[in-house]
XYZ file of C-alpha atoms in Angstrom:
630
model
C -37.752 1.639 22.258
C -39.445 0.819 18.962
C -37.455 3.683 17.366
C -34.277 2.204 18.681
C -35.132 -1.248 17.327
C -35.631 0.250 13.888
C -32.902 2.822 13.682
C -30.046 0.835 15.062
C -30.352 -2.175 12.580
C -30.707 0.307 9.746
C -27.501 2.127 10.751
C -25.498 -1.197 11.041
C -26.664 -2.313 7.607
C -25.924 1.040 6.032
C -22.393 1.156 7.393
C -21.148 -2.317 7.478
C -23.280 -3.651 4.590
C -21.151 -1.604 2.216
C -17.880 -3.126 3.462
C -16.255 -5.705 1.193
C -12.997 -7.280 0.797
C -12.804 -6.335 -2.769
C -9.949 -4.174 -3.735
C -11.672 -1.872 -6.293
C -15.157 -1.944 -4.674
C -13.561 -1.695 -1.253
C -16.128 0.473 0.587
C -14.465 -0.668 3.757
C -14.266 1.894 6.481
C -10.693 3.233 6.273
C -9.817 2.208 9.867
C -11.099 -1.306 9.213
C -8.958 -1.456 6.042
C -5.876 -1.114 8.308
C -6.537 -4.630 9.476
C -6.413 -6.056 5.984
C -2.947 -6.952 5.209
C -2.324 -9.291 2.199
C 1.421 -9.321 2.887
C 0.709 -11.510 5.928
C -1.698 -13.845 4.154
C -1.082 -17.487 4.659
C -0.632 -19.167 1.236
C -1.414 -22.863 1.134
C -0.046 -25.000 -1.482
C 2.532 -22.737 -3.072
C 5.963 -24.054 -3.584
C 8.974 -21.753 -3.682
C 12.440 -22.378 -4.936
C 13.338 -18.781 -4.369
C 13.310 -17.229 -0.908
C 10.560 -14.607 -0.144
C 7.993 -15.905 -2.625
C 4.673 -17.644 -1.936
C 1.532 -17.793 -3.785
C -2.112 -18.908 -4.018
C -2.798 -22.717 -4.294
C -1.212 -24.277 -7.339
C 1.396 -21.617 -7.941
C 4.991 -22.916 -8.180
C 8.103 -20.700 -8.036
C 11.507 -21.520 -9.767
C 14.724 -19.537 -10.312
C 15.230 -18.369 -13.910
C 18.103 -18.265 -16.226
C 17.628 -14.584 -16.987
C 15.628 -15.246 -20.105
C 12.273 -16.284 -18.670
C 13.088 -19.987 -18.596
C 13.819 -22.289 -15.564
C 17.579 -22.298 -14.857
C 19.501 -25.411 -15.699
C 20.197 -25.712 -11.955
C 16.497 -26.050 -11.162
C 14.757 -29.347 -10.974
C 11.873 -29.694 -13.320
C 9.399 -32.160 -12.057
C 5.651 -32.440 -11.665
C 3.279 -35.139 -10.601
C -0.342 -35.308 -11.801
C -3.746 -36.087 -10.312
C -3.354 -38.669 -7.532
C 0.366 -38.138 -7.214
C 1.702 -40.492 -9.696
C 3.532 -39.945 -12.949
C 3.619 -42.437 -15.962
C 6.333 -42.244 -18.598
C 9.757 -40.551 -18.580
C 10.488 -37.787 -16.161
C 13.594 -35.848 -16.559
C 14.947 -33.751 -13.777
C 17.808 -31.311 -13.798
C 19.293 -29.007 -11.187
C 18.727 -28.159 -7.602
C 15.538 -28.500 -5.640
C 14.971 -25.875 -3.088
C 12.334 -26.250 -0.251
C 11.461 -28.911 2.295
C 9.182 -31.563 0.871
C 6.320 -32.876 2.893
C 3.712 -35.191 1.564
C 0.796 -37.034 3.084
C -1.207 -39.833 1.387
C 0.005 -42.333 -1.275
C 2.689 -41.307 -3.538
C 4.028 -43.335 -6.393
C 6.059 -42.968 -9.458
C 6.307 -45.482 -12.288
C 8.506 -45.570 -15.412
C 12.101 -44.302 -15.949
C 13.261 -41.569 -13.771
C 16.484 -39.961 -15.056
C 18.465 -37.329 -13.122
C 20.990 -35.076 -14.676
C 22.888 -31.925 -13.710
C 23.056 -31.029 -10.046
C 20.218 -33.047 -8.810
C 21.244 -36.486 -7.606
C 24.677 -36.246 -9.110
C 27.986 -35.022 -7.632
C 28.258 -32.534 -4.725
C 26.641 -32.123 -1.484
C 23.050 -32.916 -0.793
C 21.496 -30.880 2.021
C 17.972 -30.903 3.380
C 17.030 -28.259 5.920
C 13.741 -27.944 7.713
C 11.088 -30.640 8.357
C 10.695 -33.556 5.875
C 7.756 -35.817 6.706
C 5.925 -38.556 4.791
C 2.765 -40.458 5.827
C 1.290 -43.325 4.076
C 2.977 -45.653 1.575
C 5.604 -44.241 -0.574
C 7.235 -46.177 -3.378
C 9.654 -45.177 -6.070
C 10.756 -47.414 -8.820
C 13.526 -46.895 -11.272
C 17.199 -45.950 -10.961
C 18.311 -43.126 -8.639
C 22.019 -42.379 -8.340
C 23.665 -39.888 -6.004
C 27.183 -39.307 -5.125
C 28.790 -36.925 -2.678
C 27.852 -36.211 0.846
C 24.306 -36.039 2.127
C 23.192 -34.193 5.309
C 19.828 -33.524 6.658
C 19.102 -30.968 9.457
C 15.644 -30.663 11.154
C 13.062 -33.238 11.914
C 12.476 -36.082 9.491
C 9.518 -38.342 10.248
C 8.166 -41.181 8.245
C 4.869 -42.702 9.050
C 3.933 -45.803 7.216
C 5.977 -47.929 4.740
C 8.639 -46.278 2.739
C 10.377 -48.449 -0.033
C 12.949 -47.422 -2.478
C 13.771 -49.869 -5.335
C 16.644 -49.701 -7.778
C 20.222 -48.584 -7.268
C 20.209 -45.839 -4.720
C 23.476 -44.308 -3.399
C 23.276 -41.229 -1.225
C 20.264 -39.449 0.118
C 16.606 -39.697 -0.862
C 16.482 -36.020 -1.453
C 18.535 -34.839 -4.309
C 19.924 -31.420 -4.767
C 20.055 -28.609 -2.271
C 16.875 -28.063 -0.251
C 16.191 -24.871 1.596
C 12.917 -23.319 2.874
C 9.599 -24.962 3.818
C 6.930 -26.448 1.535
C 4.189 -28.669 2.556
C 1.379 -30.494 0.849
C -1.507 -32.738 1.671
C -3.116 -35.333 -0.552
C -1.007 -35.954 -3.595
C 2.734 -36.029 -3.423
C 5.038 -33.001 -3.879
C 8.657 -33.599 -4.665
C 10.734 -30.814 -3.174
C 10.023 -27.694 -5.141
C 8.238 -28.990 -8.006
C 8.874 -27.027 -11.217
C 7.268 -27.650 -14.522
C 9.179 -26.876 -17.647
C 6.577 -28.191 -20.032
C 2.920 -28.800 -20.245
C 2.133 -30.864 -17.298
C -0.805 -31.097 -14.862
C 1.238 -30.903 -11.646
C 0.652 -30.817 -8.028
C 1.009 -27.397 -6.534
C 1.706 -28.656 -3.130
C -1.762 -28.981 -1.499
C -3.571 -31.596 -3.485
C -4.468 -29.250 -6.260
C -3.048 -29.271 -9.790
C -0.180 -26.818 -10.609
C -1.871 -23.818 -12.193
C 1.149 -21.817 -13.001
C 4.962 -21.922 -12.777
C 6.419 -18.472 -11.963
C 9.987 -18.187 -13.294
C 11.751 -15.642 -10.965
C 14.563 -13.534 -12.406
C 14.228 -10.635 -9.850
C 17.497 -8.764 -9.537
C 18.640 -8.475 -5.892
C 21.154 -6.452 -4.022
C 21.538 -3.372 -1.809
C 20.044 -0.271 -3.416
C 22.028 3.017 -3.388
C 21.268 5.066 -0.294
C 20.235 8.539 -1.308
C 18.316 9.537 1.896
C 15.175 8.231 0.178
C 12.249 7.160 2.107
C 10.550 5.794 -0.968
C 11.626 2.983 -3.210
C 10.977 2.715 -7.023
C 10.985 -0.915 -8.286
C 10.959 -1.543 -11.976
C 8.578 -4.365 -13.075
C 8.773 -6.620 -16.067
C 6.245 -9.392 -16.298
C 5.608 -11.793 -19.150
C 2.607 -14.207 -19.225
C 2.535 -17.366 -21.288
C -0.049 -20.066 -21.797
C 0.613 -23.831 -21.365
C 1.940 -23.849 -25.016
C 4.384 -20.996 -24.157
C 2.340 -18.636 -26.310
C 1.908 -15.012 -25.080
C -1.286 -14.204 -23.278
C -2.573 -10.801 -24.308
C -5.164 -9.033 -22.161
C -4.150 -10.553 -18.732
C -4.900 -8.071 -16.034
C -2.313 -7.446 -13.389
C -2.899 -5.572 -10.104
C -0.190 -5.000 -7.450
C -0.784 -4.087 -3.917
C 1.367 -3.141 -0.941
C 1.153 -4.849 2.487
C -1.656 -2.327 3.505
C -3.735 -3.245 0.455
C -3.011 0.027 -1.370
C -2.883 -0.207 -5.142
C 0.627 0.269 -6.509
C 0.073 -0.659 -10.143
C -2.632 -1.881 -12.536
C -2.156 -2.869 -16.253
C -2.970 -5.320 -18.946
C -0.425 -7.515 -20.809
C 0.132 -6.458 -24.421
C 0.030 -8.717 -27.515
C 3.402 -10.129 -26.639
C 2.190 -10.994 -23.077
C 4.395 -8.342 -21.550
C 3.664 -5.701 -18.961
C 6.222 -3.178 -17.788
C 6.161 -0.357 -15.258
C 7.470 0.905 -11.964
C 6.143 0.475 -8.427
C 6.723 3.364 -5.949
C 6.095 2.841 -2.209
C 7.680 3.875 1.049
C 10.794 1.946 1.908
C 8.983 0.601 5.013
C 6.825 -1.485 2.615
C 8.087 -4.975 3.083
C 6.011 -7.047 0.776
C 3.642 -6.754 -2.230
C 0.858 -8.824 -3.703
C 0.799 -9.525 -7.558
C -2.624 -10.668 -8.752
C -2.962 -11.911 -12.335
C -6.540 -12.320 -13.736
C -7.555 -13.975 -16.936
C -11.102 -14.667 -17.831
C -12.317 -13.805 -14.284
C -9.897 -16.335 -12.665
C -6.941 -15.102 -10.562
C -3.670 -16.366 -9.189
C -1.676 -14.396 -6.563
C 1.934 -14.044 -5.686
C 3.171 -12.697 -2.319
C 6.722 -11.207 -2.699
C 8.925 -10.168 0.157
C 10.847 -6.977 -0.896
C 13.977 -7.550 1.098
C 16.952 -6.486 -1.218
C 14.661 -6.824 -4.240
C 15.754 -4.302 -6.922
C 13.200 -5.273 -9.498
C 10.299 -7.598 -10.292
C 11.263 -9.616 -13.422
C 9.391 -12.875 -13.829
C 7.674 -15.082 -16.450
C 4.389 -16.625 -15.478
C 3.894 -19.937 -17.317
C 0.336 -21.341 -17.082
C 0.155 -25.039 -16.791
C -3.679 -25.419 -17.386
C -6.136 -24.387 -20.061
C -6.988 -20.752 -19.598
C -10.665 -19.730 -19.323
C -12.150 -18.071 -22.292
C -14.986 -16.496 -20.290
C -15.816 -12.925 -21.348
C -15.985 -10.305 -18.691
C -17.779 -7.016 -18.614
C -15.761 -4.313 -20.185
C -17.803 -1.361 -21.133
C -15.182 0.800 -22.717
C -13.387 -1.970 -24.454
C -9.910 -1.131 -23.126
C -9.214 -4.741 -21.977
C -9.795 -4.047 -18.231
C -12.748 -5.559 -16.529
C -15.264 -3.098 -15.293
C -14.915 -4.424 -11.796
C -11.266 -3.373 -11.546
C -11.485 -0.388 -14.057
C -11.548 2.906 -12.078
C -12.818 4.541 -15.245
C -15.100 1.831 -16.837
C -16.536 4.222 -19.431
C -13.217 5.824 -20.415
C -11.082 3.871 -22.710
C -8.249 6.182 -22.316
C -7.903 5.583 -18.557
C -8.302 2.565 -16.327
C -6.177 3.247 -13.205
C -5.643 5.896 -10.627
C -2.453 5.765 -8.575
C -2.031 7.890 -5.620
C 1.274 9.044 -3.867
C 0.784 8.496 -1.011
C -2.349 6.295 -0.977
C -3.574 8.313 2.089
C -2.403 11.601 3.513
C 0.564 13.584 2.112
C 4.277 13.578 1.678
C 6.540 16.373 3.018
C 9.286 18.067 0.989
C 11.901 19.646 3.081
C 14.846 21.800 1.701
C 18.075 23.429 2.781
C 18.490 26.349 0.687
C 22.244 27.338 1.022
C 23.292 25.222 -2.006
C 26.062 24.745 -3.009
C 27.176 25.479 0.565
C 26.239 22.994 3.270
C 23.271 24.002 5.359
C 22.504 23.684 9.065
C 20.414 20.477 8.589
C 17.289 21.735 10.272
C 15.463 20.966 6.981
C 12.981 23.715 7.463
C 14.259 26.440 5.136
C 11.469 25.628 2.600
C 8.836 22.991 3.366
C 5.945 21.847 1.175
C 3.244 19.185 1.572
C 2.261 17.361 -1.681
C 0.099 14.580 -3.024
C 0.310 13.331 -6.565
C -2.155 11.224 -8.599
C -1.716 9.543 -11.917
C -4.173 8.208 -14.441
C -2.861 5.251 -16.407
C -4.215 3.547 -19.518
C -4.465 -0.211 -19.954
C -0.850 -0.354 -21.386
C 0.409 1.197 -18.077
C 1.302 4.531 -19.662
C 0.568 7.836 -17.822
C -2.299 9.894 -19.311
C -2.722 12.511 -16.635
C -0.715 13.838 -13.712
C -2.363 15.666 -10.825
C -0.818 17.265 -7.786
C -1.699 19.268 -4.740
C 1.004 21.463 -3.268
C 0.779 23.403 0.085
C 3.408 25.790 1.386
C 4.140 24.822 5.060
C 7.276 26.463 6.310
C 9.886 29.176 5.482
C 12.575 29.003 8.077
C 15.161 31.187 6.242
C 15.411 34.648 4.834
C 15.694 33.457 1.183
C 12.867 33.406 -1.279
C 11.957 30.314 -3.184
C 9.668 28.865 -5.885
C 8.476 25.201 -6.176
C 9.064 23.864 -9.664
C 8.431 20.570 -11.514
C 10.628 19.317 -14.413
C 9.308 16.441 -16.590
C 11.682 15.107 -19.213
C 9.067 13.927 -21.667
C 8.930 14.317 -25.386
C 5.316 15.487 -25.672
C 3.439 18.629 -24.878
C 0.518 18.910 -22.493
C -2.341 21.012 -21.226
C -1.672 22.343 -17.743
C -4.710 23.377 -15.600
C -3.814 25.478 -12.414
C -5.534 26.985 -9.482
C -4.248 28.510 -6.297
C -5.890 29.440 -2.897
C -4.544 30.702 0.358
C -4.437 28.644 3.553
C -8.007 29.688 4.361
C -9.513 28.634 1.054
C -9.708 32.053 -0.430
C -9.074 31.961 -4.274
C -5.772 33.646 -5.299
C -5.602 32.412 -8.838
C -8.768 31.239 -10.617
C -8.514 27.906 -12.516
C -7.028 28.365 -15.860
C -5.577 26.035 -18.588
C -2.416 26.661 -20.566
C -0.907 24.703 -23.494
C 2.756 23.894 -22.886
C 5.403 22.409 -25.106
C 7.741 19.465 -24.393
C 10.517 21.920 -24.044
C 8.702 23.825 -21.392
C 8.024 20.686 -19.392
C 11.749 19.757 -19.725
C 12.852 23.178 -18.355
C 10.281 23.092 -15.557
C 6.909 24.621 -14.704
C 6.058 26.657 -11.664
C 3.918 25.039 -9.010
C 4.172 27.591 -6.124
C 5.381 31.180 -6.677
C 7.614 33.357 -4.438
C 7.665 31.859 -0.943
C 7.605 35.304 0.672
C 4.014 35.786 -0.681
C 2.600 32.288 0.063
C 2.925 31.994 3.886
C 2.260 34.356 6.731
C 4.955 33.851 9.188
C 7.685 31.131 9.171
C 6.248 28.071 10.941
C 9.661 27.181 12.133
C 10.220 28.725 15.621
C 9.188 27.774 19.207
C 6.002 29.644 20.207
C 4.747 30.185 16.719
C 1.176 28.957 15.986
C 0.963 27.026 12.817
C -0.540 28.963 9.958
C -1.409 27.029 6.698
C 0.232 28.360 3.543
C -1.110 28.693 -0.036
C -2.371 25.585 -1.861
C -1.822 24.924 -5.587
C -3.800 22.274 -7.480
C -2.337 21.272 -10.804
C -3.421 18.859 -13.587
C -1.217 17.946 -16.580
C -2.963 16.107 -19.455
C -0.306 14.882 -21.890
C -0.895 15.265 -25.615
C -0.188 11.464 -25.887
C 0.408 8.952 -23.037
C 4.007 8.888 -21.782
C 5.885 5.833 -20.427
C 7.147 5.500 -16.790
C 10.757 5.580 -18.108
C 10.426 8.965 -19.703
C 8.324 10.527 -16.877
C 10.211 9.136 -13.946
C 8.906 7.970 -10.620
C 7.255 9.954 -7.909
C 8.116 12.582 -6.840
C 9.628 13.096 -10.313
C 12.030 15.953 -10.683
C 10.270 18.227 -8.212
C 12.756 20.907 -7.012
C 13.157 24.294 -5.318
C 14.433 27.342 -7.171
C 16.033 29.799 -4.771
C 15.173 33.130 -6.162
C 17.743 34.903 -3.851
C 20.695 32.895 -5.223
C 19.256 31.714 -8.581
C 20.154 28.189 -7.742
C 18.091 25.047 -8.164
C 17.977 22.416 -5.413
C 17.095 18.795 -6.556
C 16.741 15.473 -4.829
C 19.908 13.409 -4.666
C 20.105 10.471 -7.136
C 19.007 12.547 -10.140
C 22.168 14.348 -11.216
C 25.836 13.491 -11.323
C 29.117 15.495 -11.272
C 31.908 14.802 -13.776
C 33.582 12.463 -11.347
C 30.463 10.343 -10.747
C 29.559 11.861 -7.396
C 26.033 13.038 -6.581
C 25.523 16.669 -7.346
C 23.135 17.209 -4.584
C 24.966 15.730 -1.574
C 27.220 18.089 0.175
C 30.826 17.378 1.224
C 29.579 15.487 4.194
C 27.260 13.371 2.187
C 24.128 15.208 3.359
C 21.326 16.195 1.098
C 19.771 19.638 0.487
C 16.365 18.018 -0.100
C 14.534 15.155 1.600
C 11.121 13.479 1.071
C 9.378 12.370 4.083
C 6.005 10.437 4.350
C 3.205 12.113 6.209
C 2.632 15.533 7.740
C 6.162 15.562 9.057
C 7.127 17.519 12.155
C 10.467 19.037 11.005
C 13.144 20.469 13.409
C 12.824 23.902 14.792
C 15.082 26.590 13.326
C 18.889 25.905 14.025
C 18.100 22.374 15.456
C 20.419 19.956 13.567
C 18.661 16.742 12.928
C 21.952 14.935 13.083
C 23.088 16.337 16.404
C 22.264 14.129 19.435
C 21.686 17.200 21.724
C 19.497 18.960 19.113
C 17.709 16.372 17.218
C 14.002 15.440 17.791
C 14.633 12.159 15.859
C 17.209 10.080 17.552
C 16.772 7.306 15.057
C 17.684 9.553 12.031
C 21.486 9.043 12.410
C 21.074 5.183 12.904
C 19.009 5.086 9.726
C 21.764 6.905 7.931
C 24.488 4.779 9.467
C 22.718 1.646 8.201
C 22.243 3.285 4.764
C 18.503 2.945 4.997
C 18.432 -0.748 6.188
C 17.281 -0.139 9.733
C 14.931 2.308 11.444
C 12.960 2.806 8.214
C 10.182 4.546 10.190
C 12.391 6.966 12.000
C 10.251 9.971 10.953
C 7.412 8.420 12.969
C 9.405 8.191 16.187
C 9.920 11.525 17.777
C 12.462 11.249 20.635
C 12.054 14.967 21.765
C 8.793 16.934 21.065
C 10.616 20.118 22.178
C 12.883 20.034 19.162
C 10.326 19.825 16.403
C 7.680 22.072 15.035
C 4.066 20.942 15.869
C 2.733 20.601 12.281
C -0.942 19.535 12.212
C -1.161 15.885 11.501
C -3.976 14.591 9.517
C -2.230 11.681 7.724
C -2.485 9.019 10.367
C -5.548 7.606 12.062
C -7.354 11.011 12.162
C -6.681 11.326 8.401
C -8.334 7.944 7.921
C -11.389 9.175 9.758
C -11.520 12.430 7.797
C -11.074 10.535 4.574
C -13.877 8.247 5.763
C -16.262 11.108 6.389
C -15.444 12.543 2.868
C -15.940 9.225 1.042
C -19.000 8.105 2.923
C -20.693 11.512 3.593
C -24.206 10.143 2.921
C -23.799 7.162 5.275
C -22.430 9.227 8.083
C -25.096 11.951 7.560
C -27.707 9.179 7.967
C -25.830 7.954 11.025
C -25.815 11.316 12.585
C -29.385 11.854 11.929
C -30.131 8.497 13.501
C -28.241 9.267 16.492
C -29.792 12.607 16.811
C -33.161 11.007 16.570
C -32.366 8.574 19.304
C -31.094 11.342 21.591
C -34.300 13.460 20.889
C -36.316 10.356 21.696
C -34.722 9.856 25.086
C -34.872 13.585 25.861
C -38.522 13.784 25.150
C -39.150 10.734 27.233
C -37.258 12.169 30.099
C -39.318 15.378 29.739
C -42.541 13.424 29.904
C -41.494 11.630 33.044
C -40.525 14.888 34.772
C -43.938 16.447 33.764
């Protein structure tokens, strides 16, 4: 028993002692990381005038005018310290949010309201509005038009309004919920100048986020991934650019989507790529070791365009930065390499599946198994958010047709690169030794080969009932650009990865990349169906001649509903198999099993120690039992 008392605590410390909530230093066991969802974090004290935005304490959200400034229809008001404001306070526009305050709130001086706030029109307040303590407002407040309030409105204590008041106590249009304790918060409090405001939870307003995010319905191209352009500007309390601010963006499973540093103009641009099933993201901005967070719902968001206006003095604390690239060591993936700071993976865990129909330009039979490849890409970015290196792993999975194919990659960049390549068969036997080749921009624009003739890279078809799955060849590729390239020039994952059909000398690309002369998509057939589709995970594609759209043949009954909704519903259709007899049983290592396998690879030493410990315990009990028998 003494052995158990020693070994078990050591194992527990070894495994769980390395778990942390940090995002870079996250040695969390992968299956525990599944429980960490920043998208569902409760943000206290954030005020939002735009739907779908919350943040850390002291962060205020306002609608923008398209140029990084609060719109003229947005109220600009902020209270300081104990909830009182002295001097002149000018407010213009609509205040969005349900205002709730507890404690004493007072405002002295002249309060003038212009624009849509407290002027003509309807004044509506929806949600719960409550006030406890003594609330007193002095000055003149005029409101004309109709005023309506829905929800519960409670007042606990004495509430007095002096001056000329006509209409409702709440000016402008109010929608959403915002609550604060301690100091007062008036509606959605937006600061347009240098004010120490109240962020809604008794803490000063630390930053005002001016939101100009474009919204709408994205075009439906059978995409299971979404690419969201990002433009962020960071200003200090004097409206001067903040260079060197670190920005990290995560999805709702805590997977890193982007990392970069603001340039000398305080700007940061890039593109976020994630499955369409991702519903929210977290934006962390760090300056001098201090961070603020924004939680953004992605419903109908076409881009992230916002200006962050700090309302407090920024810390001048120096953080460790060994390579001097402007990215702190604790978030720098490559702390000793000034040319790289971030590694982005697509997907974060597991693989994606590329599935092609190869009869282009004729319509196919929609079994999506003529040529199937699994892939995973990784990018190395520098502090400016430009791509320095691109890596990929490509494995041939199925060939459910008689045609021969090659997998190609076209990159429309203006610089050359060094391409390293290696290929092995499905059993790990080397077929092409690692080699490096210098290529020009013209060669990258035309396309480089990733996998050769499909008739030589897979034994069998992996597409018919009764077949035993046989893994195909695997190619590993690294492209090191001569100079870093922008996201705009490279494109977003999966870039322009396409199949060249050797038998017909035709190229098959993803929809959304090429247009016909009449504006129609070059790679959607006459019925609007694609010849190529990208699916997250080790996808179990249909058996040969099983039309994924046909109710009597499909193994995915939600696919047609997903298409009918133009991608709005059933975003995880590929995870919900309705008929296992209609799909090929591809080995799946991208879900929970994949997490466990990844965990074993990442924490091999810990698990080895654990296995040795368990083996020691078992041996101890076995010997003890043998002694008793003897």
